[in-house]
Amino acid sequence: MVGKVDGPLIPFGDEPGRYPTFSTAAHALHGADVNPLLSRIDPAHGPRLAALPCDVVWATTWMDDANEVIAPLLGLPPLAVVAWPEPTDADARDDARHGLHWKTRPLVARAAGRAFVWIDDELTDRDRAWVAAHHPGRALLLRVDARVGLTDADYAVCEAWLRRERDRKPG
């Protein structure tokens, strides 16, 4: 499973008081200069992500900073990080023409035919169609509402999909 930080784990809603400050752990771990949005990270996501029957991978522009800044707030060990390749000019033009998210091609390449879950707040039906046409394995592309982040319902969808995948595997 690959996941994004901004939106799914750090909700972006702008209503005052909508998001509780879950923890002052960000300040304790990273000092006064910490990004104030980190206080929106619910530490309960850590055990829920760790309990999913899959390998969790950071697929974020936070890159290695996700392990240094986000993982400790969630109580997670360091996770694998997707290294974003520079797109070719042809891929960039093709992606723009087809309305693809810039992560779509690299994540399909990383999955290398294996089943995967991609959680993001910017996914569209165009990404789903492209993955269905270009990825031989099964994939769940789950769009999360960036105003609220990952919800119980999102976890239920992921858990059910991952259980079905596990049950499909022989042996």
C-alpha atoms as a printed R data frame, in Angstrom:
    type eleno elety resid chain resno       x       y       z
1   ATOM     1    CA   MET     A     1   0.000   0.000   0.000
2   ATOM     2    CA   VAL     A     2   1.241   3.445  -0.815
3   ATOM     3    CA   GLY     A     3   0.050   6.532   0.925
4   ATOM     4    CA   LYS     A     4   0.263  10.263   0.872
5   ATOM     5    CA   VAL     A     5   0.772  12.533   3.883
6   ATOM     6    CA   ASP     A     6  -0.854  15.872   2.993
7   ATOM     7    CA   GLY     A     7  -4.614  15.420   2.822
8   ATOM     8    CA   PRO     A     8  -4.974  11.827   4.056
9   ATOM     9    CA   LEU     A     9  -2.893  12.203   7.250
10  ATOM    10    CA   ILE     A    10  -2.791  16.001   7.515
11  ATOM    11    CA   PRO     A    11  -6.325  17.236   6.750
12  ATOM    12    CA   PHE     A    12  -6.608  20.646   5.108
13  ATOM    13    CA   GLY     A    13 -10.051  21.912   6.122
14  ATOM    14    CA   ASP     A    14 -10.029  25.578   6.973
15  ATOM    15    CA   GLU     A    15 -12.932  25.807   9.393
16  ATOM    16    CA   PRO     A    16 -11.677  27.175  12.721
17  ATOM    17    CA   GLY     A    17 -11.726  24.525  15.417
18  ATOM    18    CA   ARG     A    18 -12.594  21.733  12.975
19  ATOM    19    CA   TYR     A    19  -9.443  19.758  13.713
20  ATOM    20    CA   PRO     A    20  -8.392  19.047  17.232
21  ATOM    21    CA   THR     A    21  -4.775  19.363  18.127
22  ATOM    22    CA   PHE     A    22  -4.102  15.702  18.694
23  ATOM    23    CA   SER     A    23  -0.732  16.020  20.267
24  ATOM    24    CA   THR     A    24   2.078  18.326  21.140
25  ATOM    25    CA   ALA     A    25   4.427  15.501  20.194
26  ATOM    26    CA   ALA     A    26   5.431  17.350  17.032
27  ATOM    27    CA   HIS     A    27   6.777  20.229  19.098
28  ATOM    28    CA   ALA     A    28   8.411  17.879  21.579
29  ATOM    29    CA   LEU     A    29  10.131  15.898  18.822
30  ATOM    30    CA   HIS     A    30  10.947  18.651  16.358
31  ATOM    31    CA   GLY     A    31  11.115  21.931  18.289
32  ATOM    32    CA   ALA     A    32   9.479  25.308  17.883
33  ATOM    33    CA   ASP     A    33  10.030  25.569  14.130
34  ATOM    34    CA   VAL     A    34   7.792  22.585  13.399
35  ATOM    35    CA   ASN     A    35   5.116  22.869  10.720
36  ATOM    36    CA   PRO     A    36   1.934  23.829  12.624
37  ATOM    37    CA   LEU     A    37  -0.151  21.515  10.440
38  ATOM    38    CA   LEU     A    38   1.606  18.533  12.023
39  ATOM    39    CA   SER     A    39  -0.624  18.999  15.062
40  ATOM    40    CA   ARG     A    40  -3.492  17.763  12.861
41  ATOM    41    CA   ILE     A    41  -1.948  14.302  12.616
42  ATOM    42    CA   ASP     A    42  -3.990  11.857  14.644
43  ATOM    43    CA   PRO     A    43  -1.540   9.429  16.291
44  ATOM    44    CA   ALA     A    44  -4.262   6.742  16.111
45  ATOM    45    CA   HIS     A    45  -3.439   6.409  12.401
46  ATOM    46    CA   GLY     A    46  -0.117   4.777  13.247
47  ATOM    47    CA   PRO     A    47  -1.482   1.550  14.764
48  ATOM    48    CA   ARG     A    48  -4.197   1.374  12.112
49  ATOM    49    CA   LEU     A    49  -1.696   1.655   9.279
50  ATOM    50    CA   ALA     A    50   0.649  -0.833  10.952
51  ATOM    51    CA   ALA     A    51  -2.208  -3.323  11.354
52  ATOM    52    CA   LEU     A    52  -3.067  -3.359   7.653
53  ATOM    53    CA   PRO     A    53  -2.081  -6.666   6.048
54  ATOM    54    CA   CYS     A    54   0.341  -5.102   3.576
55  ATOM    55    CA   ASP     A    55   3.608  -3.221   3.307
56  ATOM    56    CA   VAL     A    56   2.971   0.476   3.864
57  ATOM    57    CA   VAL     A    57   5.101   2.788   1.734
58  ATOM    58    CA   TRP     A    58   5.375   6.571   1.747
59  ATOM    59    CA   ALA     A    59   4.304   7.994  -1.632
60  ATOM    60    CA   THR     A    60   4.708  11.644  -0.815
61  ATOM    61    CA   THR     A    61   6.748  14.673  -1.713
62  ATOM    62    CA   TRP     A    62   7.850  14.590   1.939
63  ATOM    63    CA   MET     A    63  10.186  11.821   0.716
64  ATOM    64    CA   ASP     A    64  12.606  10.770   3.514
65  ATOM    65    CA   ASP     A    65  11.273  13.550   5.735
66  ATOM    66    CA   ALA     A    66   8.157  11.408   6.161
67  ATOM    67    CA   ASN     A    67  10.277   8.942   8.133
68  ATOM    68    CA   GLU     A    68  12.040  11.657  10.100
69  ATOM    69    CA   VAL     A    69   9.001  13.821  10.882
70  ATOM    70    CA   ILE     A    70   5.737  11.901  10.343
71  ATOM    71    CA   ALA     A    71   6.590   8.304  11.298
72  ATOM    72    CA   PRO     A    72   7.637   9.179  14.877
73  ATOM    73    CA   LEU     A    73   4.384  11.103  15.392
74  ATOM    74    CA   LEU     A    74   2.474   7.983  14.359
75  ATOM    75    CA   GLY     A    75   4.659   5.540  16.251
76  ATOM    76    CA   LEU     A    76   5.682   3.883  12.990
77  ATOM    77    CA   PRO     A    77   9.105   2.521  12.125
78  ATOM    78    CA   PRO     A    78  10.833   3.951   9.072
79  ATOM    79    CA   LEU     A    79   8.946   2.907   5.938
80  ATOM    80    CA   ALA     A    80  10.056   2.501   2.356
81  ATOM    81    CA   VAL     A    81   9.824   5.734   0.372
82  ATOM    82    CA   VAL     A    82   8.893   6.026  -3.287
83  ATOM    83    CA   ALA     A    83  11.697   7.787  -5.147
84  ATOM    84    CA   TRP     A    84  10.068  10.004  -7.737
85  ATOM    85    CA   PRO     A    85  11.850   9.840 -11.088
86  ATOM    86    CA   GLU     A    86  12.056  12.839 -13.356
87  ATOM    87    CA   PRO     A    87   9.309  12.353 -15.952
88  ATOM    88    CA   THR     A    88  10.334  12.294 -19.554
89  ATOM    89    CA   ASP     A    89   9.033  15.154 -21.673
90  ATOM    90    CA   ALA     A    90   6.853  12.662 -23.562
91  ATOM    91    CA   ASP     A    91   5.373  11.255 -20.332
92  ATOM    92    CA   ALA     A    92   4.700  14.735 -18.957
93  ATOM    93    CA   ARG     A    93   2.914  15.765 -22.176
94  ATOM    94    CA   ASP     A    94   0.967  12.493 -22.258
95  ATOM    95    CA   ASP     A    95  -0.013  12.791 -18.584
96  ATOM    96    CA   ALA     A    96  -1.181  16.381 -19.058
97  ATOM    97    CA   ARG     A    97  -3.136  15.416 -22.165
98  ATOM    98    CA   HIS     A    98  -4.838  12.544 -20.343
99  ATOM    99    CA   GLY     A    99  -5.298  14.395 -17.035
100 ATOM   100    CA   LEU     A   100  -3.193  11.915 -15.067
101 ATOM   101    CA   HIS     A   101  -1.791  12.592 -11.639
102 ATOM   102    CA   TRP     A   102   1.983  12.916 -11.812
103 ATOM   103    CA   LYS     A   103   2.341   9.946  -9.407
104 ATOM   104    CA   THR     A   104   0.316   7.495 -11.493
105 ATOM   105    CA   ARG     A   105   3.046   6.187 -13.789
106 ATOM   106    CA   PRO     A   106   5.731   5.889 -11.090
107 ATOM   107    CA   LEU     A   107   3.408   4.039  -8.710
108 ATOM   108    CA   VAL     A   108   2.347   1.576 -11.379
109 ATOM   109    CA   ALA     A   109   6.021   1.039 -12.220
110 ATOM   110    CA   ARG     A   110   6.834   0.471  -8.531
111 ATOM   111    CA   ALA     A   111   3.976  -2.017  -8.159
112 ATOM   112    CA   ALA     A   112   5.558  -4.030 -11.001
113 ATOM   113    CA   GLY     A   113   2.396  -6.029 -11.662
114 ATOM   114    CA   ARG     A   114   1.622  -6.699  -7.986
115 ATOM   115    CA   ALA     A   115  -1.653  -5.737  -6.354
116 ATOM   116    CA   PHE     A   116  -1.488  -2.375  -4.584
117 ATOM   117    CA   VAL     A   117  -3.543   0.253  -2.777
118 ATOM   118    CA   TRP     A   118  -2.933   3.928  -3.450
119 ATOM   119    CA   ILE     A   119  -4.466   6.408  -1.017
120 ATOM   120    CA   ASP     A   120  -4.446  10.032  -2.133
121 ATOM   121    CA   ASP     A   121  -6.646  13.114  -2.068
122 ATOM   122    CA   GLU     A   122  -6.006  13.984  -5.728
123 ATOM   123    CA   LEU     A   123  -6.987  10.778  -7.522
124 ATOM   124    CA   THR     A   124  -9.440  10.911 -10.403
125 ATOM   125    CA   ASP     A   125 -11.302   8.467 -12.591
126 ATOM   126    CA   ARG     A   126  -8.672   9.130 -15.250
127 ATOM   127    CA   ASP     A   127  -5.994   7.712 -12.954
128 ATOM   128    CA   ARG     A   128  -8.185   4.678 -12.242
129 ATOM   129    CA   ALA     A   129  -8.781   4.088 -15.954
130 ATOM   130    CA   TRP     A   130  -5.082   4.437 -16.784
131 ATOM   131    CA   VAL     A   131  -4.084   2.024 -14.018
132 ATOM   132    CA   ALA     A   132  -6.735  -0.479 -15.163
133 ATOM   133    CA   ALA     A   133  -5.387  -0.298 -18.722
134 ATOM   134    CA   HIS     A   134  -1.653  -0.358 -17.896
135 ATOM   135    CA   HIS     A   135  -1.295  -2.413 -14.715
136 ATOM   136    CA   PRO     A   136  -1.722  -6.188 -14.975
137 ATOM   137    CA   GLY     A   137  -2.356  -6.603 -11.245
138 ATOM   138    CA   ARG     A   138  -5.295  -5.494  -9.176
139 ATOM   139    CA   ALA     A   139  -5.297  -2.022  -7.679
140 ATOM   140    CA   LEU     A   140  -7.429   0.004  -5.309
141 ATOM   141    CA   LEU     A   141  -7.107   3.728  -5.851
142 ATOM   142    CA   LEU     A   142  -8.818   5.313  -2.869
143 ATOM   143    CA   ARG     A   143  -9.526   9.021  -2.953
144 ATOM   144    CA   VAL     A   144  -9.631  10.592   0.502
145 ATOM   145    CA   ASP     A   145 -11.367  13.875   1.255
146 ATOM   146    CA   ALA     A   146  -8.488  16.245   2.090
147 ATOM   147    CA   ARG     A   147 -10.765  18.286   4.348
148 ATOM   148    CA   VAL     A   148 -11.197  15.377   6.766
149 ATOM   149    CA   GLY     A   149  -8.334  12.969   6.012
150 ATOM   150    CA   LEU     A   150  -8.468   9.201   6.424
151 ATOM   151    CA   THR     A   151 -11.695   8.045   8.054
152 ATOM   152    CA   ASP     A   152 -12.996   4.828   9.582
153 ATOM   153    CA   ALA     A   153 -14.850   4.225   6.317
154 ATOM   154    CA   ASP     A   154 -11.604   4.584   4.319
155 ATOM   155    CA   TYR     A   155  -9.878   2.067   6.573
156 ATOM   156    CA   ALA     A   156 -12.834  -0.322   6.201
157 ATOM   157    CA   VAL     A   157 -12.578  -0.137   2.398
158 ATOM   158    CA   CYS     A   158  -8.808  -0.786   2.497
159 ATOM   159    CA   GLU     A   159  -9.085  -3.624   5.018
160 ATOM   160    CA   ALA     A   160 -11.843  -5.379   3.058
161 ATOM   161    CA   TRP     A   161  -9.944  -5.021  -0.229
162 ATOM   162    CA   LEU     A   162  -6.699  -6.279   1.321
163 ATOM   163    CA   ARG     A   163  -8.504  -9.272   2.894
164 ATOM   164    CA   ARG     A   164  -9.937 -10.187  -0.507
165 ATOM   165    CA   GLU     A   165  -6.460  -9.924  -2.021
166 ATOM   166    CA   ARG     A   166  -4.994 -12.125   0.700
167 ATOM   167    CA   ASP     A   167  -7.746 -14.719   0.176
168 ATOM   168    CA   ARG     A   168  -7.070 -14.767  -3.592
169 ATOM   169    CA   LYS     A   169  -3.466 -15.758  -3.159
170 ATOM   170    CA   PRO     A   170  -2.776 -19.488  -3.426
171 ATOM   171    CA   GLY     A   171  -1.292 -21.356  -0.474
